[in-house]
C-alpha cells in the first residue's frame, strides 16, 4: 500500500534530484534511474509519478519557473519604476535562483527547447513574463520606444549572463552579473532623459 501523503514529497524529491543531476551533468543526458536513486525512490516509482524522463524534466522546468515567478511577485510587490526593475534584476541573480545547478539546468533547458515544443512553450512564457515585468516598470520613467529597447536589452543580458555563467568554471558570480545589468539600466535611463 502506498503511504498516504507521500506523493507530493516524492514528486518534489524527484524534481530536486532531476535539477541536481542536470546541473552536475550539464545536460539533460541523465537517466530516470540516476534521478530516482538521488531522490531515494525506485525507478518504477519515478515512472509512476511522472511517466517518462521527459515529463519529469518538464516538471523540473515548471518548478524552476514557478519558484522564480513566486520570488518575483514578492520582490516587486508595491514597487514602481527603477525600484521595480532593480527588484526584477535582483531576483534573477539571487542566491536561490543563480546557484550553479539552476544555472546549468537553464542552459540545458535552452538547448533542449530547440527540439521540444513543450519546453519551447515554457521558455516563451518565461520570456514574455520577464519582458512584460520590465516594460511595466520602465514605461513610467522612459519613453515607450526606449522602454521597449531597455526591457529587451535587460532580458537579453539576464539570459546571456546565465548562459555565460553556466559555461564558466567555478561558481557563478551573481554580484558582478547583477552589477552589469544595473549599469546597463542606468545608461538606458540616462540616455532617454538626455535625448
Short mmCIF file of C-alpha atoms in Angstrom, two decimals:
data_model
loop_
_atom_site.label_atom_id
_atom_site.label_comp_id
_atom_site.label_asym_id
_atom_site.label_seq_id
_atom_site.Cartn_x
_atom_site.Cartn_y
_atom_site.Cartn_z
CA UNK A 1 0.00 0.00 0.00
CA UNK A 2 1.31 3.47 -0.82
CA UNK A 3 1.96 5.76 2.09
CA UNK A 4 -0.70 8.44 2.32
CA UNK A 5 0.62 11.95 1.79
CA UNK A 6 3.96 10.84 0.35
CA UNK A 7 3.23 11.63 -3.30
CA UNK A 8 3.89 15.41 -3.11
CA UNK A 9 7.04 14.80 -1.07
CA UNK A 10 8.35 12.20 -3.50
CA UNK A 11 7.43 14.31 -6.54
CA UNK A 12 9.36 17.24 -5.09
CA UNK A 13 12.32 14.98 -4.23
CA UNK A 14 12.36 13.71 -7.82
CA UNK A 15 12.20 17.25 -9.22
CA UNK A 16 15.03 18.39 -6.94
CA UNK A 17 17.06 15.30 -7.88
CA UNK A 18 16.48 15.98 -11.58
CA UNK A 19 17.71 19.57 -11.22
CA UNK A 20 20.82 18.40 -9.35
CA UNK A 21 21.53 15.65 -11.87
CA UNK A 22 21.15 18.05 -14.81
CA UNK A 23 23.33 20.59 -13.03
CA UNK A 24 26.10 18.07 -12.39
CA UNK A 25 25.94 16.60 -15.88
CA UNK A 26 25.48 19.96 -17.58
CA UNK A 27 22.93 18.44 -19.93
CA UNK A 28 19.63 16.61 -19.99
CA UNK A 29 21.54 13.39 -20.61
CA UNK A 30 20.51 11.86 -17.29
CA UNK A 31 18.55 8.68 -16.65
CA UNK A 32 15.41 8.09 -14.63
CA UNK A 33 17.40 5.53 -12.66
CA UNK A 34 20.02 8.15 -11.72
CA UNK A 35 17.35 10.69 -10.76
CA UNK A 36 15.33 8.14 -8.78
CA UNK A 37 18.45 6.98 -6.93
CA UNK A 38 19.27 10.54 -5.93
CA UNK A 39 15.69 11.00 -4.70
CA UNK A 40 15.77 7.78 -2.72
CA UNK A 41 12.95 6.10 -4.63
CA UNK A 42 12.75 3.27 -7.12
CA UNK A 43 12.86 3.89 -10.86
CA UNK A 44 9.41 2.29 -11.09
CA UNK A 45 8.01 4.81 -8.62
CA UNK A 46 9.60 7.68 -10.57
CA UNK A 47 7.88 6.39 -13.72
CA UNK A 48 4.63 6.03 -11.80
CA UNK A 49 4.69 9.69 -10.74
CA UNK A 50 5.98 11.24 -13.97
CA UNK A 51 5.53 8.73 -16.76
CA UNK A 52 8.84 9.22 -18.51
CA UNK A 53 12.01 11.22 -18.20
CA UNK A 54 10.75 13.98 -20.49
CA UNK A 55 7.71 14.52 -18.25
CA UNK A 56 9.96 14.73 -15.18
CA UNK A 57 12.31 17.17 -16.91
CA UNK A 58 9.36 19.35 -17.92
CA UNK A 59 8.11 19.26 -14.33
CA UNK A 60 11.57 20.38 -13.18
CA UNK A 61 11.48 23.33 -15.58
CA UNK A 62 7.96 24.26 -14.47
CA UNK A 63 9.16 24.10 -10.87
CA UNK A 64 12.11 26.41 -11.58
CA UNK A 65 9.77 28.85 -13.37
CA UNK A 66 7.19 28.70 -10.57
CA UNK A 67 9.87 29.41 -7.94
CA UNK A 68 11.20 32.32 -10.00
CA UNK A 69 7.67 33.66 -10.51
CA UNK A 70 6.83 33.48 -6.80
CA UNK A 71 10.09 35.15 -5.82
CA UNK A 72 9.48 37.85 -8.40
CA UNK A 73 5.92 38.60 -7.25
CA UNK A 74 7.12 39.01 -3.67
CA UNK A 75 10.08 41.17 -4.69
CA UNK A 76 8.13 43.63 -6.86
CA UNK A 77 5.08 44.00 -4.60
CA UNK A 78 4.45 47.70 -4.08
CA UNK A 79 7.43 48.81 -6.16
CA UNK A 80 7.35 51.02 -9.24
CA UNK A 81 9.81 52.36 -11.78
CA UNK A 82 13.53 51.86 -11.19
CA UNK A 83 12.92 50.11 -7.86
CA UNK A 84 10.76 47.54 -9.62
CA UNK A 85 13.34 46.93 -12.36
CA UNK A 86 16.06 46.58 -9.74
CA UNK A 87 13.89 44.05 -7.90
CA UNK A 88 13.48 42.01 -11.10
CA UNK A 89 17.24 42.04 -11.64
CA UNK A 90 17.93 41.15 -8.01
CA UNK A 91 15.56 38.17 -8.08
CA UNK A 92 17.11 36.75 -11.24
CA UNK A 93 20.55 36.89 -9.66
CA UNK A 94 19.51 35.96 -6.12
CA UNK A 95 21.30 33.20 -4.27
CA UNK A 96 18.25 30.97 -4.65
CA UNK A 97 17.97 31.43 -8.42
CA UNK A 98 21.60 31.88 -9.51
CA UNK A 99 23.05 28.76 -7.92
CA UNK A 100 25.20 26.52 -10.14
CA UNK A 101 22.71 23.67 -10.62
CA UNK A 102 19.87 26.06 -11.52
CA UNK A 103 22.11 27.93 -13.96
CA UNK A 104 23.18 24.63 -15.56
CA UNK A 105 19.57 23.48 -15.72
CA UNK A 106 18.61 26.69 -17.55
CA UNK A 107 21.36 26.14 -20.11
CA UNK A 108 20.29 22.53 -20.66
CA UNK A 109 16.64 23.57 -20.99
CA UNK A 110 17.53 26.28 -23.53
CA UNK A 111 19.33 23.70 -25.63
CA UNK A 112 16.55 21.11 -25.32
CA UNK A 113 13.88 23.70 -26.16
CA UNK A 114 15.25 23.69 -29.71
CA UNK A 115 13.83 20.17 -30.05
CA UNK A 116 10.91 20.14 -27.62
CA UNK A 117 7.73 22.07 -28.36
CA UNK A 118 6.56 21.95 -24.74
CA UNK A 119 9.87 23.24 -23.35
CA UNK A 120 9.97 25.95 -26.02
CA UNK A 121 6.48 26.99 -24.93
CA UNK A 122 7.61 27.23 -21.29
CA UNK A 123 10.63 29.32 -22.25
CA UNK A 124 8.45 31.63 -24.35
CA UNK A 125 6.11 32.12 -21.39
CA UNK A 126 9.12 32.95 -19.21
CA UNK A 127 10.49 35.40 -21.79
CA UNK A 128 7.12 37.16 -22.21
CA UNK A 129 6.67 37.49 -18.45
CA UNK A 130 10.17 38.86 -17.97
CA UNK A 131 9.71 41.38 -20.78
CA UNK A 132 6.26 42.37 -19.52
CA UNK A 133 7.51 42.94 -15.97
CA UNK A 134 10.40 45.04 -17.19
CA UNK A 135 8.29 47.06 -19.62
CA UNK A 136 5.64 47.73 -16.97
CA UNK A 137 8.33 49.13 -14.67
CA UNK A 138 10.15 51.14 -17.35
CA UNK A 139 7.21 52.81 -19.10
CA UNK A 140 6.53 55.38 -16.35
CA UNK A 141 10.15 56.58 -16.42
CA UNK A 142 11.07 56.31 -20.12
CA UNK A 143 9.51 56.98 -23.47
CA UNK A 144 7.77 53.93 -24.92
CA UNK A 145 10.32 53.06 -27.63
CA UNK A 146 13.23 53.50 -25.20
CA UNK A 147 11.41 51.43 -22.55
CA UNK A 148 10.87 48.62 -25.07
CA UNK A 149 14.53 48.62 -26.10
CA UNK A 150 15.71 48.74 -22.48
CA UNK A 151 13.38 45.88 -21.48
CA UNK A 152 14.64 43.77 -24.38
CA UNK A 153 18.25 44.59 -23.53
CA UNK A 154 17.87 43.81 -19.83
CA UNK A 155 16.14 40.50 -20.60
CA UNK A 156 18.88 39.60 -23.09
CA UNK A 157 21.57 40.45 -20.56
CA UNK A 158 19.92 38.32 -17.88
CA UNK A 159 19.58 35.34 -20.22
CA UNK A 160 23.05 35.84 -21.66
CA UNK A 161 24.67 36.08 -18.25
CA UNK A 162 23.02 32.81 -17.23
CA UNK A 163 24.47 31.16 -20.33
CA UNK A 164 27.92 32.69 -19.83
CA UNK A 165 28.00 31.71 -16.16
CA UNK A 166 26.91 28.16 -17.00
CA UNK A 167 29.87 27.81 -19.33
CA UNK A 168 32.47 29.15 -16.85
CA UNK A 169 34.41 27.11 -14.34
CA UNK A 170 33.62 27.72 -10.69
CA UNK A 171 30.53 29.10 -9.04
CA UNK A 172 28.50 31.78 -10.83
CA UNK A 173 29.19 35.33 -9.68
CA UNK A 174 25.79 36.90 -9.05
CA UNK A 175 27.20 40.19 -7.79
CA UNK A 176 29.10 41.02 -10.98
CA UNK A 177 26.22 39.80 -13.16
CA UNK A 178 23.71 41.96 -11.32
CA UNK A 179 26.06 44.97 -11.42
CA UNK A 180 26.47 44.64 -15.16
CA UNK A 181 22.70 44.66 -15.74
CA UNK A 182 22.29 47.58 -13.31
CA UNK A 183 24.92 49.54 -15.25
CA UNK A 184 23.03 48.90 -18.48
CA UNK A 185 19.77 50.04 -16.87
CA UNK A 186 21.33 53.28 -15.65
CA UNK A 187 22.83 54.00 -19.09
CA UNK A 188 19.49 53.45 -20.82
CA UNK A 189 17.58 55.67 -18.41
CA UNK A 190 20.22 58.42 -18.66
CA UNK A 191 20.28 58.22 -22.47
CA UNK A 192 16.50 58.50 -22.67
CA UNK A 193 16.41 61.50 -20.34
CA UNK A 194 19.13 63.34 -22.25
CA UNK A 195 17.62 62.86 -25.70
#
